[in-house]
Amino acid sequence: MAKEITVSGVRPTGKQHLGNYFGAVVNFVKMQEMYDSYFFVADYHSLTTHPNPADLHSNVKQIVIEYLASGVDPNKCALYLQSDVPQIPELYLIFNMFAYLGELERSATFKEKVRSQPDNVNAGLLTYPVLMGVDIIIHKAHKVPVGKDQQQHLEMTRDFVKRFNNLYKVEYFPEPQAFNFDDTLVSIPSLDGEGKMSKSKGEQTCLYLADEPEVLRKKIMRATTADTPTEPNSPKPTAVQNLFDLMKLVSTPETIKTFDDSFNNCTIRYGDLKKQLAEDMVNYLAPIREKIKELNSNDKLLSEILGDGGAKARASAAQTLKDAREIIGIKSF
Ligand code: ADP
Ligand code: TRP
C-alpha cells in the first residue's frame, strides 16, 4: 500500500531554539521514516512582513542547515523551498476562488496581524491561510504536523478542499488532518521561569542549537530559580520545575534522581543543578552544532540538496495541478 503523505512548512525566521527542535524538527525526523514526507521553507509566506533580502536569504539558509544538522534526511524526504515550486502559486490562484472574505478576516492570525502591524495589512496576510492550504494539498497530503496555533489554518484548508470536491463532484483532494506523536504536545520551558521558550521573549531566554558552549553555559547559569525548599518533599516552584524539565531532555535518569532527591531533602544547590544542566546541554547539542558549522560552509551541498528536493516537490505538484486544471475544465484542445 502506498504510504500516506505528510507536508510541513516552517517560516524562515532564523536560528532554531530548543523549543523548535523538540516541538517540531524531532517530529519531522520521525515522520520521514513513516510517511512520504515533504518538508519545506515557507519563504513566500514570510514576505507578508517585508523582510530585507539579505536577512531573508540568510534565514532560509539557517533553517535548512539546522534541519539537516538535526537529522532531517534529504534521502528520506523532499526538503525544498516553497519558491522553487511554481505550481504552488498557480494552485493558490485557483484556491483563492474557494476562500471567502469573511472567513479570512475572522482568522485569528489575521486579526493578530491587523493589531500588530496596522500599517501593513496587505492582501497576502489575508490570504495567508489559502497559500498554506495549497502548500498542503499540492501534494494531496493526509497528515500535517502542526502546533495549536496552526490548527485553525488546517481547518480552513479542509473547508477549501470540501468546497472544491463538492463543486466539481470529485473526491480528489484528501482532507488533511493534524498530526501529533503524543496526545500531549511538548512544551519546552523558557529560561526566565515562566511560559514556553520563544524567540519573542528575547535571546537570553532561548537556547539556540547554534549557540557556542560558553553561550549555553552563561544563559543556563542565569536562568531563574527560586528559594531553596525548607519543607521536605514540597512541590517544585515553576522556575525550578522548568529546569528539571530541561534536564529530562538531555540528562541521564541518575543525574535527575540525584537532584530530585536533594530537592526533596532540602539540600539542593541550584548553582550545581544549573552547572550540570549546562554541561549536559552542551554535550547534547555538540554534534548538532558541529554539523551546523560544517554545512554553513558548504553551499554546494545545500544547493544540491535543495535542487533534488525541489525537483521531487515539483514532480508531485505538477501532477496535482494538471489534475486540478482538468477537473476545473481548463484543458488543451
Ligand atoms: P517562537 O515562539 O520562538 O516564535 P515559532 O512560532 O517560530 O517559535 O515556532 C515554530 C514551531 O516550533 C512551532 O509551531 C512549534 O511546533 C515549535 N515550538 C516553538 N516553541 C516551542 C516550545 N517552547 N515548545 C515546544 N514547541 C515549540
Ligand atoms: N503557517 C505555518 C507557521 O507559521 C508555516 C506553514 C506554511 C505551514 N505552510 C505550511 C505549516 C504548510 C504546515 C503546512 O508555522
CSV table of C-alpha atoms and ligand atoms in Angstrom, one decimal:
chain,number,residue,atom,x,y,z
A,1,MET,CA,0.0,0.0,0.0
A,2,ALA,CA,1.2,3.5,-0.8
A,3,LYS,CA,2.5,5.4,2.2
A,4,GLU,CA,0.4,8.3,3.5
A,5,ILE,CA,1.7,11.7,2.6
A,6,THR,CA,2.7,14.4,5.1
A,7,VAL,CA,3.7,18.1,4.5
A,8,SER,CA,5.0,20.7,6.8
A,9,GLY,CA,6.4,24.1,6.4
A,10,VAL,CA,8.4,26.5,8.5
A,11,ARG,CA,8.7,30.2,8.2
A,12,PRO,CA,12.3,31.3,7.7
A,13,THR,CA,12.8,33.1,11.0
A,14,GLY,CA,16.4,32.4,11.6
A,15,LYS,CA,18.0,30.3,14.3
A,16,GLN,CA,16.1,27.4,15.8
A,17,HIS,CA,15.9,27.1,19.6
A,18,LEU,CA,15.4,24.0,21.7
A,19,GLY,CA,11.6,24.5,21.6
A,20,ASN,CA,11.6,24.5,17.8
A,21,TYR,CA,13.8,21.4,17.9
A,22,PHE,CA,11.8,19.3,20.3
A,23,GLY,CA,8.5,20.7,19.3
A,24,ALA,CA,8.8,20.4,15.6
A,25,VAL,CA,12.1,19.2,14.0
A,26,VAL,CA,12.3,16.0,16.0
A,27,ASN,CA,8.8,15.0,14.7
A,28,PHE,CA,9.9,15.5,11.1
A,29,VAL,CA,12.9,13.2,11.8
A,30,LYS,CA,10.4,10.5,13.0
A,31,MET,CA,7.9,11.2,10.2
A,32,GLN,CA,10.3,10.8,7.4
A,33,GLU,CA,10.6,7.1,8.4
A,34,MET,CA,6.9,6.5,8.2
A,35,TYR,CA,5.4,8.9,5.5
A,36,ASP,CA,6.0,10.1,2.1
A,37,SER,CA,7.3,13.4,3.5
A,38,TYR,CA,7.5,16.9,2.1
A,39,PHE,CA,9.3,19.5,4.3
A,40,PHE,CA,9.8,23.0,3.0
A,41,VAL,CA,10.8,26.5,3.9
A,42,ALA,CA,7.8,28.9,3.5
A,43,ASP,CA,9.8,31.8,2.1
A,44,TYR,CA,6.8,33.3,0.2
A,45,HIS,CA,4.8,33.3,3.4
A,46,SER,CA,7.5,35.4,5.1
A,47,LEU,CA,7.1,38.2,2.5
A,48,THR,CA,3.9,39.4,4.3
A,49,THR,CA,6.2,41.2,6.7
A,50,HIS,CA,8.6,42.6,4.1
A,51,PRO,CA,11.9,41.2,5.3
A,52,ASN,CA,15.0,42.7,3.8
A,53,PRO,CA,16.5,40.5,1.1
A,54,ALA,CA,19.8,39.7,2.8
A,55,ASP,CA,18.0,38.7,6.0
A,56,LEU,CA,15.6,36.5,4.1
A,57,HIS,CA,18.3,34.7,2.3
A,58,SER,CA,20.4,34.1,5.4
A,59,ASN,CA,17.4,33.0,7.4
A,60,VAL,CA,16.4,30.5,4.7
A,61,LYS,CA,19.9,29.1,4.7
A,62,GLN,CA,20.0,28.9,8.5
A,63,ILE,CA,16.8,26.9,8.7
A,64,VAL,CA,17.8,24.5,6.0
A,65,ILE,CA,21.2,23.9,7.7
A,66,GLU,CA,19.7,23.4,11.1
A,67,TYR,CA,17.1,20.9,9.8
A,68,LEU,CA,19.8,18.9,8.1
A,69,ALA,CA,22.0,19.1,11.2
A,70,SER,CA,19.1,17.8,13.3
A,71,GLY,CA,18.6,14.7,11.2
A,72,VAL,CA,16.2,15.7,8.5
A,73,ASP,CA,17.4,13.4,5.8
A,74,PRO,CA,17.1,14.5,2.2
A,75,ASN,CA,17.2,10.9,1.1
A,76,LYS,CA,14.1,10.2,3.1
A,77,CYS,CA,12.0,13.3,2.4
A,78,ALA,CA,11.8,16.1,-0.1
A,79,LEU,CA,13.4,19.1,1.5
A,80,TYR,CA,12.7,22.2,-0.6
A,81,LEU,CA,12.0,25.9,-0.8
A,82,GLN,CA,8.4,26.9,-1.4
A,83,SER,CA,9.6,29.4,-4.0
A,84,ASP,CA,11.2,26.6,-6.0
A,85,VAL,CA,7.7,25.1,-6.7
A,86,PRO,CA,5.8,27.4,-9.1
A,87,GLN,CA,2.8,25.1,-9.1
A,88,ILE,CA,2.1,26.4,-5.6
A,89,PRO,CA,1.4,30.0,-6.6
A,90,GLU,CA,-0.6,28.7,-9.5
A,91,LEU,CA,-2.9,26.5,-7.4
A,92,TYR,CA,-3.0,29.3,-4.9
A,93,LEU,CA,-4.6,31.5,-7.5
A,94,ILE,CA,-7.2,28.8,-8.2
A,95,PHE,CA,-7.9,28.3,-4.5
A,96,ASN,CA,-8.4,32.0,-3.8
A,97,MET,CA,-11.8,31.4,-5.5
A,98,PHE,CA,-12.7,28.9,-2.8
A,99,ALA,CA,-11.8,31.2,0.1
A,100,TYR,CA,-14.3,33.8,1.3
A,101,LEU,CA,-13.5,37.2,2.6
A,102,GLY,CA,-15.5,36.8,5.8
A,103,GLU,CA,-13.7,33.7,7.0
A,104,LEU,CA,-10.3,35.1,6.0
A,105,GLU,CA,-11.0,38.2,8.0
A,106,ARG,CA,-12.1,36.1,11.0
A,107,SER,CA,-8.8,34.1,11.1
A,108,ALA,CA,-7.1,34.5,14.5
A,109,THR,CA,-3.7,35.1,12.9
A,110,PHE,CA,-5.0,37.7,10.5
A,111,LYS,CA,-6.7,39.6,13.3
A,112,GLU,CA,-3.5,39.4,15.3
A,113,LYS,CA,-1.5,40.9,12.4
A,114,VAL,CA,-4.0,43.7,11.9
A,115,ARG,CA,-3.3,44.6,15.5
A,116,SER,CA,0.4,44.2,15.4
A,117,GLN,CA,1.2,45.7,12.0
A,118,PRO,CA,-1.7,48.1,11.3
A,119,ASP,CA,0.4,49.9,8.6
A,120,ASN,CA,0.9,46.8,6.6
A,121,VAL,CA,-2.4,44.9,6.3
A,122,ASN,CA,-1.6,43.5,2.8
A,123,ALA,CA,-3.7,41.1,0.9
A,124,GLY,CA,-1.0,38.4,1.3
A,125,LEU,CA,-1.8,38.5,5.0
A,126,LEU,CA,-5.4,38.0,4.4
A,127,THR,CA,-4.9,35.0,2.1
A,128,TYR,CA,-2.1,33.5,4.1
A,129,PRO,CA,-4.3,30.5,5.0
A,130,VAL,CA,-5.0,29.9,1.3
A,131,LEU,CA,-1.3,29.7,0.5
A,132,MET,CA,-0.7,27.5,3.5
A,133,GLY,CA,-3.6,25.2,2.5
A,134,VAL,CA,-2.2,25.0,-1.0
A,135,ASP,CA,1.2,24.1,0.4
A,136,ILE,CA,-0.5,21.1,1.9
A,137,ILE,CA,-2.9,20.0,-0.8
A,138,ILE,CA,-0.4,20.5,-3.7
A,139,HIS,CA,0.9,17.0,-2.6
A,140,LYS,CA,-2.5,15.7,-1.6
A,141,ALA,CA,-1.3,15.3,2.0
A,142,HIS,CA,-3.1,13.4,4.6
A,143,LYS,CA,-1.2,14.4,7.7
A,144,VAL,CA,0.2,17.8,8.8
A,145,PRO,CA,2.3,18.1,12.0
A,146,VAL,CA,1.2,21.5,13.3
A,147,GLY,CA,1.1,23.2,16.7
A,148,LYS,CA,-2.0,24.6,18.3
A,149,ASP,CA,-1.6,28.0,16.7
A,150,GLN,CA,-1.9,26.5,13.2
A,151,GLN,CA,-5.0,24.3,13.8
A,152,GLN,CA,-7.4,27.0,12.5
A,153,HIS,CA,-5.5,27.2,9.3
A,154,LEU,CA,-5.8,23.5,8.9
A,155,GLU,CA,-9.5,23.6,9.5
A,156,MET,CA,-9.8,26.3,6.8
A,157,THR,CA,-7.8,24.0,4.5
A,158,ARG,CA,-10.3,21.3,5.0
A,159,ASP,CA,-13.1,23.8,4.1
A,160,PHE,CA,-11.4,24.8,0.9
A,161,VAL,CA,-10.9,21.2,-0.1
A,162,LYS,CA,-14.5,20.3,0.7
A,163,ARG,CA,-15.8,23.2,-1.4
A,164,PHE,CA,-13.6,22.2,-4.4
A,165,ASN,CA,-14.6,18.5,-4.1
A,166,ASN,CA,-18.3,19.4,-3.7
A,167,LEU,CA,-18.4,21.9,-6.5
A,168,TYR,CA,-16.8,19.5,-9.0
A,169,LYS,CA,-18.3,16.4,-7.6
A,170,VAL,CA,-15.0,14.7,-7.1
A,171,GLU,CA,-13.1,13.2,-4.2
A,172,TYR,CA,-9.8,14.5,-5.5
A,173,PHE,CA,-8.2,16.3,-2.5
A,174,PRO,CA,-8.0,14.4,0.8
A,175,GLU,CA,-9.0,16.4,3.9
A,176,PRO,CA,-5.7,16.9,5.7
A,177,GLN,CA,-5.6,16.0,9.4
A,178,ALA,CA,-3.4,17.4,12.2
A,179,PHE,CA,-0.8,15.1,13.4
A,180,ASN,CA,0.8,14.7,16.8
A,181,PHE,CA,3.0,11.9,18.0
A,182,ASP,CA,1.7,12.1,21.6
A,183,ASP,CA,-1.6,13.4,22.9
A,184,THR,CA,0.3,15.9,25.0
A,185,LEU,CA,2.1,18.5,22.9
A,186,VAL,CA,5.6,19.0,24.3
A,187,SER,CA,6.2,22.5,25.6
A,188,ILE,CA,9.8,23.4,26.2
A,189,PRO,CA,10.0,26.0,29.0
A,190,SER,CA,11.7,29.4,28.9
A,191,LEU,CA,14.8,30.1,31.0
A,192,ASP,CA,13.1,33.1,32.6
A,193,GLY,CA,10.9,30.8,34.7
A,194,GLU,CA,7.6,31.4,33.0
A,195,GLY,CA,5.9,30.3,29.8
A,196,LYS,CA,7.4,28.4,26.9
A,197,MET,CA,10.7,29.1,25.2
A,198,SER,CA,10.0,31.6,22.4
A,199,LYS,CA,12.2,34.0,20.5
A,200,SER,CA,9.7,36.7,21.2
A,201,LYS,CA,10.8,36.5,24.8
A,202,GLY,CA,14.4,37.5,23.9
A,203,GLU,CA,17.7,35.9,23.1
A,204,GLN,CA,18.7,35.3,26.7
A,205,THR,CA,15.7,33.1,27.4
A,206,CYS,CA,16.2,30.8,24.5
A,207,LEU,CA,18.9,28.1,24.0
A,208,TYR,CA,19.7,28.0,20.3
A,209,LEU,CA,21.0,24.9,18.5
A,210,ALA,CA,23.8,27.0,17.1
A,211,ASP,CA,24.9,28.6,20.4
A,212,GLU,CA,28.5,28.1,21.4
A,213,PRO,CA,29.1,26.2,24.6
A,214,GLU,CA,30.1,29.3,26.5
A,215,VAL,CA,26.9,31.0,25.5
A,216,LEU,CA,24.8,28.0,26.5
A,217,ARG,CA,26.6,27.9,29.9
A,218,LYS,CA,26.0,31.6,30.5
A,219,LYS,CA,22.3,31.5,29.6
A,220,ILE,CA,21.7,28.5,31.8
A,221,MET,CA,23.7,29.8,34.8
A,222,ARG,CA,21.5,33.0,34.6
A,223,ALA,CA,18.2,31.0,34.4
A,224,THR,CA,15.6,32.0,37.0
A,225,THR,CA,15.4,29.7,40.1
A,226,ALA,CA,13.6,30.1,43.4
A,227,ASP,CA,14.3,29.8,47.2
A,228,THR,CA,15.7,26.6,48.4
A,229,PRO,CA,12.9,24.5,49.9
A,230,THR,CA,12.6,24.4,53.7
A,231,GLU,CA,10.0,21.6,53.9
A,232,PRO,CA,10.9,18.1,52.7
A,233,ASN,CA,9.0,16.9,49.6
A,234,SER,CA,7.5,20.3,48.8
A,235,PRO,CA,6.1,21.0,45.3
A,236,LYS,CA,8.6,22.5,43.0
A,237,PRO,CA,8.2,26.1,42.1
A,238,THR,CA,7.6,26.6,38.3
A,239,ALA,CA,11.1,28.0,37.6
A,240,VAL,CA,12.7,25.0,39.3
A,241,GLN,CA,10.3,22.5,37.6
A,242,ASN,CA,11.3,24.1,34.3
A,243,LEU,CA,15.0,23.4,34.9
A,244,PHE,CA,14.1,19.8,35.8
A,245,ASP,CA,12.0,19.6,32.6
A,246,LEU,CA,15.0,20.8,30.6
A,247,MET,CA,17.2,18.2,32.3
A,248,LYS,CA,14.8,15.5,31.3
A,249,LEU,CA,15.6,16.3,27.7
A,250,VAL,CA,19.4,16.0,28.0
A,251,SER,CA,20.5,14.4,31.3
A,252,THR,CA,20.6,10.8,32.5
A,253,PRO,CA,17.9,9.4,34.8
A,254,GLU,CA,20.5,9.0,37.6
A,255,THR,CA,21.5,12.6,37.4
A,256,ILE,CA,17.9,13.7,37.5
A,257,LYS,CA,17.3,11.5,40.5
A,258,THR,CA,20.2,12.9,42.4
A,259,PHE,CA,19.0,16.4,42.1
A,260,ASP,CA,15.4,15.4,42.7
A,261,ASP,CA,16.4,13.7,46.0
A,262,SER,CA,18.4,16.8,47.0
A,263,PHE,CA,15.4,19.0,46.3
A,264,ASN,CA,13.2,16.7,48.3
A,265,ASN,CA,15.5,16.7,51.3
A,266,CYS,CA,16.1,20.5,51.0
A,267,THR,CA,19.9,20.2,50.3
A,268,ILE,CA,19.7,21.3,46.7
A,269,ARG,CA,22.1,23.9,45.4
A,270,TYR,CA,20.7,25.5,42.3
A,271,GLY,CA,24.1,26.5,41.1
A,272,ASP,CA,25.2,22.9,41.0
A,273,LEU,CA,22.0,21.9,39.2
A,274,LYS,CA,22.5,24.6,36.6
A,275,LYS,CA,26.2,23.6,36.1
A,276,GLN,CA,25.2,20.0,35.5
A,277,LEU,CA,22.3,21.0,33.2
A,278,ALA,CA,24.7,23.3,31.2
A,279,GLU,CA,27.3,20.5,30.7
A,280,ASP,CA,24.7,18.0,29.7
A,281,MET,CA,23.1,20.5,27.3
A,282,VAL,CA,26.5,21.4,25.8
A,283,ASN,CA,27.2,17.7,25.2
A,284,TYR,CA,23.8,17.0,23.8
A,285,LEU,CA,23.9,19.8,21.3
A,286,ALA,CA,27.6,19.4,20.4
A,287,PRO,CA,27.0,17.1,17.4
A,288,ILE,CA,24.3,19.3,16.0
A,289,ARG,CA,26.4,22.4,16.4
A,290,GLU,CA,29.3,20.8,14.7
A,291,LYS,CA,27.1,19.7,11.8
A,292,ILE,CA,25.7,23.3,11.5
A,293,LYS,CA,29.2,24.6,11.2
A,294,GLU,CA,30.2,22.1,8.6
A,295,LEU,CA,27.1,22.8,6.5
A,296,ASN,CA,27.4,26.5,6.8
A,297,SER,CA,30.5,26.5,4.6
A,298,ASN,CA,29.1,24.0,2.0
A,299,ASP,CA,26.8,26.0,-0.2
A,300,LYS,CA,27.4,23.5,-3.0
A,301,LEU,CA,25.9,20.6,-1.0
A,302,LEU,CA,22.9,22.8,0.1
A,303,SER,CA,22.3,23.7,-3.5
A,304,GLU,CA,22.3,20.0,-4.5
A,305,ILE,CA,20.0,19.0,-1.7
A,306,LEU,CA,17.5,21.8,-2.4
A,307,GLY,CA,17.8,21.1,-6.1
A,308,ASP,CA,16.8,17.5,-5.6
A,309,GLY,CA,14.1,18.3,-3.1
A,310,GLY,CA,12.7,21.0,-5.4
A,311,ALA,CA,12.6,18.5,-8.3
A,312,LYS,CA,10.8,15.9,-6.2
A,313,ALA,CA,8.3,18.5,-5.0
A,314,ARG,CA,7.7,19.9,-8.5
A,315,ALA,CA,7.0,16.4,-9.9
A,316,SER,CA,4.4,15.8,-7.3
A,317,ALA,CA,2.9,19.3,-7.6
A,318,ALA,CA,2.8,19.2,-11.4
A,319,GLN,CA,0.7,16.1,-11.3
A,320,THR,CA,-1.8,17.7,-8.8
A,321,LEU,CA,-2.0,20.9,-10.8
A,322,LYS,CA,-2.6,19.1,-14.0
A,323,ASP,CA,-5.4,17.0,-12.4
A,324,ALA,CA,-6.9,20.1,-10.8
A,325,ARG,CA,-6.9,22.0,-14.1
A,326,GLU,CA,-8.7,19.2,-15.9
A,327,ILE,CA,-11.3,18.8,-13.1
A,328,ILE,CA,-12.0,22.6,-13.4
A,329,GLY,CA,-12.2,22.3,-17.2
A,330,ILE,CA,-9.0,24.0,-18.2
A,331,LYS,CA,-7.9,21.6,-20.8
A,332,SER,CA,-6.0,21.8,-24.1
A,333,PHE,CA,-7.8,21.4,-27.4
B,1,ADP,P1,8.7,31.2,18.5
B,1,ADP,O1,7.7,31.1,19.6
B,1,ADP,O2,10.1,31.2,19.1
B,1,ADP,O3,8.5,32.3,17.6
B,1,ADP,P2,7.8,29.6,16.3
B,1,ADP,O4,6.4,30.1,16.5
B,1,ADP,O5,8.6,30.1,15.2
B,1,ADP,O6,8.6,29.9,17.7
B,1,ADP,O7,7.8,28.0,16.4
B,1,ADP,C1,7.8,27.2,15.3
B,1,ADP,C2,7.4,25.8,15.8
B,1,ADP,O8,8.3,25.3,16.8
B,1,ADP,C3,6.0,25.8,16.4
B,1,ADP,O9,5.0,25.6,15.5
B,1,ADP,C4,6.1,24.7,17.5
B,1,ADP,O10,5.8,23.5,16.9
B,1,ADP,C5,7.6,24.7,17.8
B,1,ADP,N1,7.8,25.3,19.1
B,1,ADP,C6,8.2,26.6,19.3
B,1,ADP,N2,8.4,26.9,20.6
B,1,ADP,C7,8.2,25.8,21.3
B,1,ADP,C8,8.3,25.4,22.6
B,1,ADP,N3,8.7,26.2,23.6
B,1,ADP,N4,8.0,24.1,23.0
B,1,ADP,C9,7.6,23.2,22.0
B,1,ADP,N5,7.5,23.5,20.7
B,1,ADP,C10,7.8,24.8,20.3
B,2,TRP,N1,2.0,28.9,8.8
B,2,TRP,C1,3.0,28.0,9.4
B,2,TRP,C2,3.6,28.6,10.6
B,2,TRP,O1,3.5,29.8,10.8
B,2,TRP,C3,4.0,27.7,8.4
B,2,TRP,C4,3.5,26.9,7.2
B,2,TRP,C5,3.3,27.4,5.9
B,2,TRP,C6,3.0,25.6,7.2
B,2,TRP,N2,2.8,26.5,5.1
B,2,TRP,C7,2.6,25.3,5.8
B,2,TRP,C8,2.9,24.6,8.1
B,2,TRP,C9,2.0,24.1,5.5
B,2,TRP,C10,2.4,23.4,7.8
B,2,TRP,C11,2.0,23.1,6.4
B,2,TRP,O2,4.2,28.0,11.4
